[in-house]
Amino acid sequence: MAGAIASRMSFSSLKRKQPKTFTVRIVTMDAEMEFNCEVLDHDVSKEEPVTFHFLAKFYPENAEEELVQEITQHLFFLQVKKQILDEKIYCPPEASVLLASYAVQAKYGDYDPSVHKRGFLAQEELLPKRVINLYQMTPEMWEERITAWYAEHRGRARDEAEMEYLKIAQDLEMYGVNYFAIRNKKGTELLLGVDALGLHIYDPENRLTPKISFPWNEIRNISYSDKEFTIKPLDKKIDVFKFNSSKLRVNKLILQLCIGNHDLFMRRRKADSLEVQQMKAQAREEKARKQMERQRLAREKQMREEAERTRDELERRLLQMKEEATMANEALMRSEETADLLAEKAQITEEEAKLLAQKAAEAEQEMQRIKATAIRTEEEKRLMEQKVLEAEVLALKMAEESERRAKEADQLKQDLQEAREAERRAKQKLLEIATKPTYPPMNPIPAPLPPDIPSFNLIGDSLSFDFKDTDMKRLSMEIEKEKVEYMEKSKHLQEQLNELKTEIEALKLKERETALDILHNENSDRGGGSSKHNTIKKPQAQGRRPICI
């Protein structure tokens, strides 16, 4: 299969040197080639430059097993993707969304919400126009559904995403089928389909479900004479099937496709040649090496993320400690201010108490002086007694006020003592924070990193891989485990496809359904029993005569 695919370029430029002779310059994603070639018996446009597309002529039955080299797989992925988008291969809507998500994974890598924001797929061609026109959905709605599936493919490399794309595409009814317009002996117009499994006869209005199929292992001989083509089944009880094509050149092309597909069909069912075995062994080793490299990079990425998380945690704790120190300083300043205010208030109260005590003493002296001065007359005596009584009342009040002021002074002294104690505790806490040991920097054993990563030091300049028997056995066991997981994923994938189909069914515009959409829905309602893969397995020796179609 590796030799069947030449290349598919992003563009090709040709310069005409001589009549029918061209210098071809091919530029691909991985290589650039230039060679001379001669075009014979082909209608070549006289305009320059002339664009050629180099495509695979024969399609693999199992892309995962037959596409050995990664470049072959990539080029074939581009070809199948373009055929699906150009609607040369029919793909149901729900499968189109899934294939689009794998195509996005292959192009953009893992989904990152901070990078892949809304609208990043606006300029991408990911769905067939037929699917877009079939539903009342905006581009944003399609992007939302594609992105939801895209996010689930995290961790898949480009080649893995492309292979998943091909594994789904190879189960489509029109995958790998070359159609030719033919007529049977009665003049009925039919379509002949040639693919990797055999020959199929279709109704012109239905390219999905063949009317009858001839597997390659049940065909004895294929030949043509002029425009008449003959298919001789291996079972002699079945009549020979003959049909006519429009041109002799079409018969030549059909025969070439039949010979090539039949040869590949038989070779797939035989032991691989030594060269193919060596290619597959090299591909397995390369795949194992890349897998180990991806695992190493994943470990390094995980270690880097852990280091970043640790650094962020330390920065967060340092910031928290700074905030605590700031709060402690503010509390200390408030305590000092409160202590100063209380001390000042206590001093004022103490002075007021002394002043009241002095006034009380003066009142007492005045009372004694009044008592000592005796007034002989009754009026003077009465006035004197009244003054003495008032003086006594005043002295009593002054004494009570002095006592109250003294108690208030004592209370203020006690508050001052508590404020000073709070000030002492705040200073002690600030001292503890200032003297607390910081977290020691983490010094994990440095893991070897690629030289182009500036944040890590590399020890050693090379990396070697030694593949032992135990490694290959372990790899084989992992492959078997992956196969079991793939079967489980396939079941889960089918459930997801059914959910998506149910979700968007309400938005479908029935009047825009094409004939292929209707045929696909009928096949799905019948359980998929009329696909080419099941038709080809029906027994051919039950008396049905292909000539009577």
Coordinates of C-alpha atoms in Angstrom, one line a residue:
M1 CA 0.0 0.0 0.0
A2 CA 3.0 2.3 0.7
G3 CA 3.9 2.1 -3.0
A4 CA 0.3 2.8 -4.1
I5 CA 0.3 6.3 -2.8
A6 CA 2.7 8.6 -4.5
S7 CA 1.9 12.0 -2.9
R8 CA -0.8 14.6 -2.5
M9 CA 0.6 18.1 -2.6
S10 CA -0.5 21.3 -1.1
F11 CA 0.2 22.7 -4.6
S12 CA 2.1 21.6 -7.7
S13 CA 3.7 23.8 -10.3
L14 CA 4.6 22.7 -13.8
K15 CA 6.7 24.4 -16.4
R16 CA 6.3 23.4 -20.0
K17 CA 9.7 22.6 -21.6
Q18 CA 8.8 20.8 -24.8
P19 CA 5.5 19.6 -26.3
K20 CA 4.1 17.0 -23.9
T21 CA 7.2 17.2 -21.7
F22 CA 7.0 18.9 -18.3
T23 CA 9.3 19.6 -15.3
V24 CA 7.2 18.8 -12.2
R25 CA 8.0 20.3 -8.9
I26 CA 6.1 18.8 -6.0
V27 CA 6.0 20.4 -2.6
T28 CA 4.5 18.5 0.3
M29 CA 4.4 19.0 4.0
D30 CA 7.5 16.8 4.5
A31 CA 9.5 16.9 1.3
E32 CA 10.1 18.7 -2.0
M33 CA 10.8 16.9 -5.3
E34 CA 11.4 17.9 -8.9
F35 CA 11.5 15.5 -11.9
N36 CA 10.8 15.5 -15.6
C37 CA 7.9 13.6 -17.0
E38 CA 6.2 13.1 -20.4
V39 CA 2.4 13.2 -20.7
L40 CA 1.1 10.9 -23.4
D41 CA -2.5 10.7 -24.7
H42 CA -3.9 13.0 -22.0
D43 CA -6.0 16.1 -22.4
V44 CA -3.7 18.6 -20.7
S45 CA -4.8 22.2 -20.3
K46 CA -2.8 24.7 -22.3
E47 CA -2.9 27.2 -19.5
E48 CA 0.1 27.5 -17.2
P49 CA 0.7 26.5 -14.5
V50 CA -1.0 23.1 -14.7
T51 CA -2.2 21.6 -11.4
F52 CA -2.0 17.8 -10.8
H53 CA -3.3 15.8 -7.9
F54 CA -1.5 12.6 -7.0
L55 CA -3.9 10.3 -5.3
A56 CA -4.1 6.7 -4.1
K57 CA -5.4 4.3 -6.8
F58 CA -6.1 1.4 -4.5
Y59 CA -7.7 1.7 -1.0
P60 CA -6.7 -0.5 2.0
E61 CA -9.2 -2.8 3.6
N62 CA -7.7 -2.0 7.1
A63 CA -5.9 1.3 7.2
E64 CA -4.3 0.6 10.6
E65 CA -2.7 -2.7 9.3
E66 CA -1.8 -1.7 5.8
L67 CA -0.6 2.0 6.1
V68 CA 2.8 1.3 7.5
Q69 CA 4.6 4.6 7.1
E70 CA 3.4 7.8 8.8
I71 CA 3.8 9.9 5.7
T72 CA 1.7 7.4 3.7
Q73 CA -1.0 7.5 6.4
H74 CA -1.0 11.4 6.4
L75 CA -1.3 11.7 2.7
F76 CA -4.1 9.1 2.5
F77 CA -5.9 10.9 5.4
L78 CA -5.8 14.2 3.4
Q79 CA -7.2 12.4 0.3
V80 CA -10.1 10.7 2.2
K81 CA -10.9 13.9 4.1
K82 CA -11.1 15.9 0.8
Q83 CA -13.3 13.2 -0.8
I84 CA -15.7 13.4 2.2
L85 CA -15.9 17.2 2.2
D86 CA -16.4 17.1 -1.6
E87 CA -19.2 14.6 -1.0
K88 CA -17.6 12.0 -3.2
I89 CA -17.9 9.7 -0.2
Y90 CA -21.3 9.9 1.5
C91 CA -21.0 10.5 5.3
P92 CA -24.0 10.8 7.7
P93 CA -24.2 14.0 9.7
E94 CA -23.4 12.5 13.1
A95 CA -20.3 10.8 11.7
S96 CA -19.3 14.0 9.9
V97 CA -19.1 15.8 13.3
L98 CA -17.0 13.0 14.8
L99 CA -14.6 13.0 11.8
A100 CA -14.4 16.8 12.0
S101 CA -13.3 16.6 15.7
Y102 CA -10.5 14.1 14.8
A103 CA -9.4 16.4 12.0
V104 CA -9.2 19.4 14.4
Q105 CA -7.2 17.2 16.9
A106 CA -4.8 16.3 14.1
K107 CA -4.3 20.0 13.2
Y108 CA -4.4 21.8 16.5
G109 CA -3.3 19.2 19.0
D110 CA -4.9 19.0 22.5
Y111 CA -7.8 21.3 23.3
D112 CA -6.9 24.3 25.4
P113 CA -9.8 26.6 26.4
S114 CA -7.5 29.5 26.9
V115 CA -6.1 29.2 23.3
H116 CA -9.0 27.6 21.4
K117 CA -11.7 30.2 22.1
R118 CA -15.1 30.5 20.5
G119 CA -14.8 31.1 16.7
F120 CA -11.4 29.5 16.2
L121 CA -12.9 27.1 13.7
A122 CA -14.8 29.8 11.8
Q123 CA -12.4 29.6 8.8
E124 CA -12.0 25.8 8.7
E125 CA -13.8 23.6 6.2
L126 CA -14.8 20.6 8.4
L127 CA -18.3 19.5 7.3
P128 CA -19.8 18.7 3.9
K129 CA -22.0 21.5 2.6
R130 CA -24.9 18.9 2.4
V131 CA -24.7 18.4 6.2
I132 CA -24.6 22.1 6.9
N133 CA -27.6 22.8 4.7
L134 CA -29.6 19.9 6.1
Y135 CA -30.1 21.4 9.6
Q136 CA -31.2 24.8 10.9
M137 CA -28.0 25.3 12.8
T138 CA -25.6 28.2 12.9
P139 CA -21.8 27.8 12.5
E140 CA -21.5 28.5 16.2
M141 CA -23.7 25.6 17.0
W142 CA -21.7 23.3 14.8
E143 CA -18.5 24.5 16.3
E144 CA -19.9 23.9 19.8
R145 CA -20.6 20.2 19.0
I146 CA -17.3 19.7 17.2
T147 CA -15.4 21.2 20.1
A148 CA -17.2 19.0 22.6
W149 CA -15.9 15.9 20.8
Y150 CA -12.6 17.5 20.2
A151 CA -12.0 18.0 23.9
E152 CA -12.4 14.3 24.5
H153 CA -9.5 13.4 22.2
R154 CA -6.9 15.0 24.5
G155 CA -3.6 13.1 24.5
R156 CA -3.8 11.8 20.9
A157 CA -0.9 12.7 18.6
R158 CA -1.4 13.8 15.0
D159 CA -0.9 10.3 13.5
E160 CA -3.2 8.7 16.1
A161 CA -6.0 11.2 15.4
E162 CA -5.6 10.7 11.6
M163 CA -5.7 6.9 12.0
E164 CA -8.9 7.2 14.1
Y165 CA -10.3 9.3 11.3
L166 CA -9.5 6.7 8.7
K167 CA -10.8 3.8 10.8
I168 CA -14.2 5.5 10.9
A169 CA -14.1 6.6 7.2
Q170 CA -13.2 3.1 5.9
D171 CA -16.6 1.8 7.2
L172 CA -18.6 4.3 5.1
E173 CA -20.5 2.7 2.2
M174 CA -18.9 4.7 -0.6
Y175 CA -15.3 4.5 0.8
G176 CA -12.8 3.2 -1.9
V177 CA -15.5 2.5 -4.5
N178 CA -14.8 3.5 -8.1
Y179 CA -18.1 3.8 -10.0
F180 CA -18.6 3.2 -13.8
A181 CA -21.7 3.6 -15.9
I182 CA -22.6 0.3 -17.6
R183 CA -25.5 -1.4 -19.4
N184 CA -26.5 -5.1 -19.2
K185 CA -27.7 -7.2 -22.1
K186 CA -31.2 -5.8 -21.8
G187 CA -29.9 -2.3 -22.1
T188 CA -30.7 -1.4 -18.4
E189 CA -28.5 1.3 -17.1
L190 CA -26.5 0.2 -14.0
L191 CA -23.4 1.2 -12.1
L192 CA -20.4 -1.0 -11.6
G193 CA -18.4 -0.4 -8.4
V194 CA -14.9 -1.7 -8.0
D195 CA -13.2 -1.6 -4.5
A196 CA -10.9 -3.6 -2.3
L197 CA -13.5 -6.3 -1.5
G198 CA -14.8 -7.1 -5.0
L199 CA -17.2 -6.0 -7.7
H200 CA -20.6 -4.5 -6.9
I201 CA -23.6 -3.8 -9.1
Y202 CA -25.7 -0.7 -8.2
D203 CA -28.8 1.0 -9.3
P204 CA -27.9 4.4 -10.7
E205 CA -30.1 6.1 -8.1
N206 CA -28.6 4.2 -5.1
R207 CA -24.8 4.2 -4.7
L208 CA -25.0 3.1 -1.1
T209 CA -26.6 -0.4 -1.3
P210 CA -25.4 -2.8 -4.1
K211 CA -28.0 -5.0 -5.8
I212 CA -25.4 -7.8 -6.0
S213 CA -21.8 -8.3 -5.2
F214 CA -18.9 -10.5 -6.5
P215 CA -16.2 -11.0 -3.9
W216 CA -12.7 -11.3 -5.4
N217 CA -12.3 -14.9 -4.0
E218 CA -15.5 -15.9 -5.9
I219 CA -14.5 -14.6 -9.3
R220 CA -12.8 -17.0 -11.7
N221 CA -12.0 -14.7 -14.6
I222 CA -12.5 -11.1 -15.8
S223 CA -12.0 -10.1 -19.4
Y224 CA -13.3 -7.7 -22.0
S225 CA -13.6 -7.7 -25.8
D226 CA -14.1 -4.3 -27.3
K227 CA -16.7 -2.6 -25.2
E228 CA -18.1 -5.9 -23.7
F229 CA -16.9 -6.8 -20.3
T230 CA -17.3 -10.4 -18.9
I231 CA -17.2 -11.6 -15.2
K232 CA -17.0 -15.4 -14.8
P233 CA -17.9 -16.5 -11.2
L234 CA -16.0 -19.3 -9.6
D235 CA -19.2 -21.3 -9.1
K236 CA -20.0 -22.6 -12.6
K237 CA -23.7 -22.9 -11.6
I238 CA -24.0 -19.1 -11.7
D239 CA -24.3 -17.6 -15.2
V240 CA -21.6 -15.4 -16.6
F241 CA -22.3 -11.7 -16.1
K242 CA -21.7 -9.5 -19.1
F243 CA -22.1 -5.7 -19.5
N244 CA -21.2 -3.0 -21.9
S245 CA -19.3 0.2 -21.2
S246 CA -19.3 3.5 -23.1
K247 CA -15.7 3.4 -24.2
L248 CA -12.9 1.0 -24.7
R249 CA -10.7 3.0 -22.5
V250 CA -13.2 2.6 -19.6
N251 CA -12.9 -1.2 -20.0
K252 CA -9.1 -0.9 -19.8
L253 CA -9.3 1.2 -16.6
I254 CA -11.9 -1.3 -15.1
L255 CA -9.6 -4.2 -15.8
Q256 CA -6.6 -2.4 -14.3
L257 CA -8.5 -1.7 -11.2
C258 CA -9.8 -5.3 -11.0
I259 CA -6.3 -6.8 -11.4
G260 CA -4.8 -4.5 -8.9
N261 CA -7.5 -4.9 -6.3
H262 CA -7.6 -8.6 -6.8
D263 CA -3.8 -8.9 -6.4
L264 CA -3.9 -6.9 -3.1
F265 CA -6.9 -8.8 -1.9
M266 CA -5.0 -12.1 -2.3
R267 CA -1.8 -10.7 -0.9
R268 CA -3.5 -9.5 2.3
R269 CA -4.6 -13.1 3.0
K270 CA -1.1 -14.5 2.6
A271 CA 1.9 -14.2 4.8
D272 CA 3.7 -10.9 4.4
S273 CA 6.9 -10.9 2.4
L274 CA 10.2 -10.3 4.1
E275 CA 10.4 -6.7 2.9
V276 CA 6.9 -6.0 4.2
Q277 CA 7.8 -7.7 7.5
Q278 CA 10.9 -5.5 7.8
M279 CA 8.9 -2.4 7.0
K280 CA 6.3 -3.3 9.6
A281 CA 8.9 -4.1 12.2
Q282 CA 10.6 -0.8 11.5
A283 CA 7.2 0.9 11.8
R284 CA 6.5 -0.8 15.1
E285 CA 9.9 0.2 16.4
E286 CA 9.4 3.7 15.3
K287 CA 5.9 3.8 16.8
A288 CA 7.3 2.4 20.1
R289 CA 10.1 5.0 20.1
K290 CA 7.6 7.8 19.5
Q291 CA 5.3 6.4 22.2
M292 CA 8.2 6.3 24.6
E293 CA 9.2 9.8 23.6
R294 CA 5.6 11.0 24.1
Q295 CA 5.5 9.4 27.5
R296 CA 8.8 11.0 28.4
L297 CA 7.5 14.4 27.3
A298 CA 4.3 13.8 29.2
R299 CA 6.2 13.0 32.4
E300 CA 8.4 16.1 31.9
K301 CA 5.3 18.2 31.3
Q302 CA 3.7 16.7 34.4
M303 CA 6.8 17.5 36.5
R304 CA 6.9 21.0 35.1
E305 CA 3.3 21.5 36.0
E306 CA 3.9 20.1 39.5
A307 CA 6.9 22.4 39.9
E308 CA 4.7 25.4 38.7
R309 CA 2.0 24.4 41.1
T310 CA 4.5 24.2 44.0
R311 CA 5.9 27.5 43.1
D312 CA 2.5 29.1 43.0
E313 CA 1.7 27.5 46.3
L314 CA 4.9 28.9 47.8
E315 CA 4.1 32.3 46.4
R316 CA 0.6 32.2 47.7
R317 CA 1.9 31.3 51.2
L318 CA 4.5 34.0 51.1
L319 CA 1.9 36.5 50.1
Q320 CA -0.3 35.3 53.0
M321 CA 2.6 35.7 55.4
K322 CA 3.2 39.2 54.2
E323 CA -0.5 40.0 54.7
E324 CA -0.3 38.6 58.2
A325 CA 2.8 40.6 59.0
T326 CA 1.1 43.8 57.6
M327 CA -2.0 43.1 59.7
A328 CA 0.1 42.5 62.8
N329 CA 1.9 45.8 62.3
E330 CA -1.3 47.6 61.9
A331 CA -2.7 46.0 65.1
L332 CA 0.5 47.0 66.9
M333 CA 0.2 50.6 65.8
R334 CA -3.5 50.6 66.8
S335 CA -2.5 49.2 70.3
E336 CA 0.2 51.8 70.7
E337 CA -2.2 54.6 69.8
T338 CA -4.9 53.2 72.2
A339 CA -2.3 53.0 75.0
D340 CA -1.2 56.6 74.5
L341 CA -4.8 57.8 74.5
L342 CA -5.6 55.8 77.7
A343 CA -2.5 57.1 79.4
E344 CA -3.4 60.7 78.5
K345 CA -7.0 60.2 79.7
A346 CA -5.8 58.6 83.0
Q347 CA -3.4 61.6 83.6
I348 CA -6.3 64.0 83.0
T349 CA -8.6 62.1 85.3
E350 CA -5.9 61.9 88.0
E351 CA -5.4 65.7 87.8
E352 CA -9.2 66.2 88.1
A353 CA -9.3 64.0 91.1
K354 CA -6.5 66.0 92.8
L355 CA -8.3 69.2 92.0
L356 CA -11.6 67.9 93.5
A357 CA -9.7 66.7 96.6
Q358 CA -8.2 70.2 97.0
K359 CA -11.6 71.8 96.6
A360 CA -13.1 69.4 99.2
A361 CA -10.3 70.3 101.6
E362 CA -10.9 74.0 101.0
A363 CA -14.6 73.4 101.6
E364 CA -13.8 71.5 104.8
Q365 CA -11.6 74.4 106.0
E366 CA -14.3 76.9 105.1
M367 CA -16.8 74.8 107.1
Q368 CA -14.5 74.7 110.1
R369 CA -13.9 78.4 109.8
I370 CA -17.7 79.0 109.7
K371 CA -18.2 76.8 112.7
A372 CA -15.5 78.6 114.6
T373 CA -17.0 81.9 113.9
A374 CA -20.1 82.1 116.1
I375 CA -22.8 84.6 115.2
R376 CA -24.6 85.7 118.2
T377 CA -27.9 86.6 116.6
E378 CA -30.5 84.0 115.8
E379 CA -30.7 85.2 112.3
E380 CA -27.0 85.0 111.8
K381 CA -27.1 81.6 113.6
R382 CA -29.8 80.4 111.3
L383 CA -28.0 81.6 108.2
M384 CA -24.8 80.2 109.6
E385 CA -26.5 76.8 110.2
Q386 CA -28.0 76.9 106.7
K387 CA -24.5 77.7 105.2
V388 CA -23.0 75.0 107.3
L389 CA -25.6 72.5 106.1
E390 CA -25.0 73.6 102.5
A391 CA -21.3 73.4 103.1
E392 CA -21.7 69.9 104.5
V393 CA -23.9 68.9 101.5
L394 CA -21.4 70.4 99.1
A395 CA -18.5 68.7 101.0
L396 CA -20.4 65.4 100.8
K397 CA -21.0 65.8 97.1
M398 CA -17.3 66.8 96.5
A399 CA -16.2 63.7 98.5
E400 CA -18.5 61.4 96.4
E401 CA -17.3 63.0 93.2
S402 CA -13.7 62.7 94.4
E403 CA -14.2 59.0 95.2
R404 CA -15.9 58.4 91.8
R405 CA -13.0 60.2 90.0
A406 CA -10.5 58.1 91.9
K407 CA -12.3 54.9 90.9
E408 CA -12.4 56.1 87.3
A409 CA -8.6 56.8 87.5
D410 CA -8.0 53.2 88.8
Q411 CA -10.1 51.8 86.0
L412 CA -8.1 53.8 83.4
K413 CA -4.9 52.6 84.9
Q414 CA -6.1 49.0 84.6
D415 CA -7.1 49.6 80.9
L416 CA -3.7 51.1 80.3
Q417 CA -2.1 48.0 81.8
E418 CA -4.2 45.8 79.5
A419 CA -3.4 47.9 76.4
R420 CA 0.3 47.6 77.2
E421 CA -0.1 43.8 77.6
A422 CA -1.8 43.7 74.1
E423 CA 1.0 45.8 72.7
R424 CA 3.5 43.3 74.1
R425 CA 1.6 40.3 72.6
A426 CA 1.4 42.0 69.2
K427 CA 5.2 42.7 69.2
Q428 CA 5.8 39.0 70.2
K429 CA 3.6 37.8 67.3
L430 CA 5.4 40.1 64.8
L431 CA 8.7 38.8 66.1
E432 CA 7.6 35.2 65.5
I433 CA 6.5 35.9 61.9
A434 CA 9.7 37.7 61.2
T435 CA 11.8 34.9 62.6
K436 CA 9.7 32.0 61.1
P437 CA 11.8 29.8 58.7
T438 CA 10.8 30.1 55.0
Y439 CA 10.0 27.0 53.0
P440 CA 13.2 25.6 51.5
P441 CA 13.2 25.7 47.7
M442 CA 12.3 22.4 46.1
N443 CA 15.3 20.7 44.4
P444 CA 13.8 17.7 42.6
I445 CA 16.1 15.5 40.7
P446 CA 16.2 17.3 37.3
A447 CA 14.6 15.2 34.6
P448 CA 16.3 15.3 31.2
L449 CA 14.6 17.9 29.0
P450 CA 14.9 18.8 25.3
P451 CA 17.6 21.3 24.7
D452 CA 15.1 23.9 23.5
I453 CA 13.4 24.1 26.9
P454 CA 15.1 27.0 28.8
S455 CA 13.6 26.2 32.2
F456 CA 15.3 22.8 32.6
N457 CA 19.0 21.7 32.5
L458 CA 19.9 18.7 30.4
I459 CA 22.4 16.1 31.5
G460 CA 23.8 14.4 28.4
D461 CA 23.4 15.3 24.8
S462 CA 21.9 12.1 23.4
L463 CA 19.1 9.6 24.0
S464 CA 19.3 6.0 23.0
F465 CA 16.7 3.3 23.0
D466 CA 17.4 -0.4 23.5
F467 CA 14.6 -2.6 22.4
K468 CA 14.7 -6.0 24.2
D469 CA 12.5 -9.0 23.9
T470 CA 10.7 -8.1 27.1
D471 CA 10.0 -4.6 25.7
M472 CA 8.5 -6.1 22.5
K473 CA 6.4 -8.6 24.5
R474 CA 5.2 -5.8 26.8
L475 CA 4.4 -3.8 23.7
S476 CA 2.5 -6.7 22.2
M477 CA 0.5 -7.1 25.4
E478 CA -0.2 -3.3 25.4
I479 CA -1.4 -3.6 21.7
E480 CA -3.8 -6.4 22.7
K481 CA -5.0 -4.4 25.6
E482 CA -5.5 -1.4 23.2
K483 CA -7.6 -3.7 20.9
V484 CA -9.9 -4.7 23.7
E485 CA -10.2 -1.0 24.8
Y486 CA -10.9 -0.1 21.2
M487 CA -13.8 -2.5 21.0
E488 CA -15.2 -1.0 24.2
K489 CA -14.6 2.6 22.8
S490 CA -16.3 1.6 19.6
K491 CA -19.4 0.6 21.5
H492 CA -19.2 3.9 23.5
L493 CA -18.6 5.8 20.2
Q494 CA -21.7 4.3 18.6
E495 CA -23.8 5.4 21.6
Q496 CA -22.3 8.9 21.4
L497 CA -23.1 9.0 17.6
N498 CA -26.7 8.0 18.3
E499 CA -27.0 10.7 21.0
L500 CA -25.7 13.3 18.7
K501 CA -28.1 12.1 15.9
T502 CA -31.0 12.3 18.3
E503 CA -30.0 15.8 19.5
I504 CA -29.8 17.4 16.0
E505 CA -32.7 15.4 14.5
A506 CA -35.2 18.1 15.6
L507 CA -33.3 20.7 13.6
K508 CA -33.2 18.8 10.4
L509 CA -34.9 20.2 7.3
K510 CA -36.7 17.2 5.7
E511 CA -37.2 19.0 2.4
R512 CA -33.4 19.4 2.0
E513 CA -32.6 15.7 2.3
T514 CA -30.7 14.2 -0.6
A515 CA -31.4 10.8 -2.1
L516 CA -28.3 9.4 -0.3
D517 CA -29.6 10.8 3.0
I518 CA -32.9 8.9 2.5
L519 CA -31.1 5.7 1.5
H520 CA -28.8 5.9 4.4
N521 CA -31.7 6.4 6.9
E522 CA -33.5 3.4 5.4
N523 CA -30.4 1.3 5.8
S524 CA -30.0 2.4 9.4
D525 CA -33.7 1.6 10.1
R526 CA -33.1 -1.9 8.7
G527 CA -30.1 -2.3 11.0
G528 CA -27.5 -1.7 8.4
G529 CA -28.1 -5.1 6.8
S530 CA -27.9 -3.8 3.2
S531 CA -24.4 -2.3 3.2
K532 CA -21.8 -3.5 0.8
H533 CA -20.0 -5.3 3.6
N534 CA -23.0 -7.5 4.4
T535 CA -24.2 -7.8 0.8
I536 CA -20.9 -9.3 -0.2
K537 CA -21.3 -12.0 2.4
K538 CA -24.6 -13.3 1.0
P539 CA -24.3 -16.7 -0.6
Q540 CA -24.0 -16.5 -4.4
A541 CA -25.0 -20.0 -5.2
Q542 CA -28.7 -19.9 -4.5
G543 CA -29.8 -19.8 -8.1
R544 CA -29.8 -16.0 -8.5
R545 CA -28.6 -15.0 -11.9
P546 CA -26.9 -11.6 -12.1
I547 CA -27.9 -11.3 -15.7
C548 CA -31.6 -11.0 -14.7
I549 CA -31.1 -7.8 -12.7

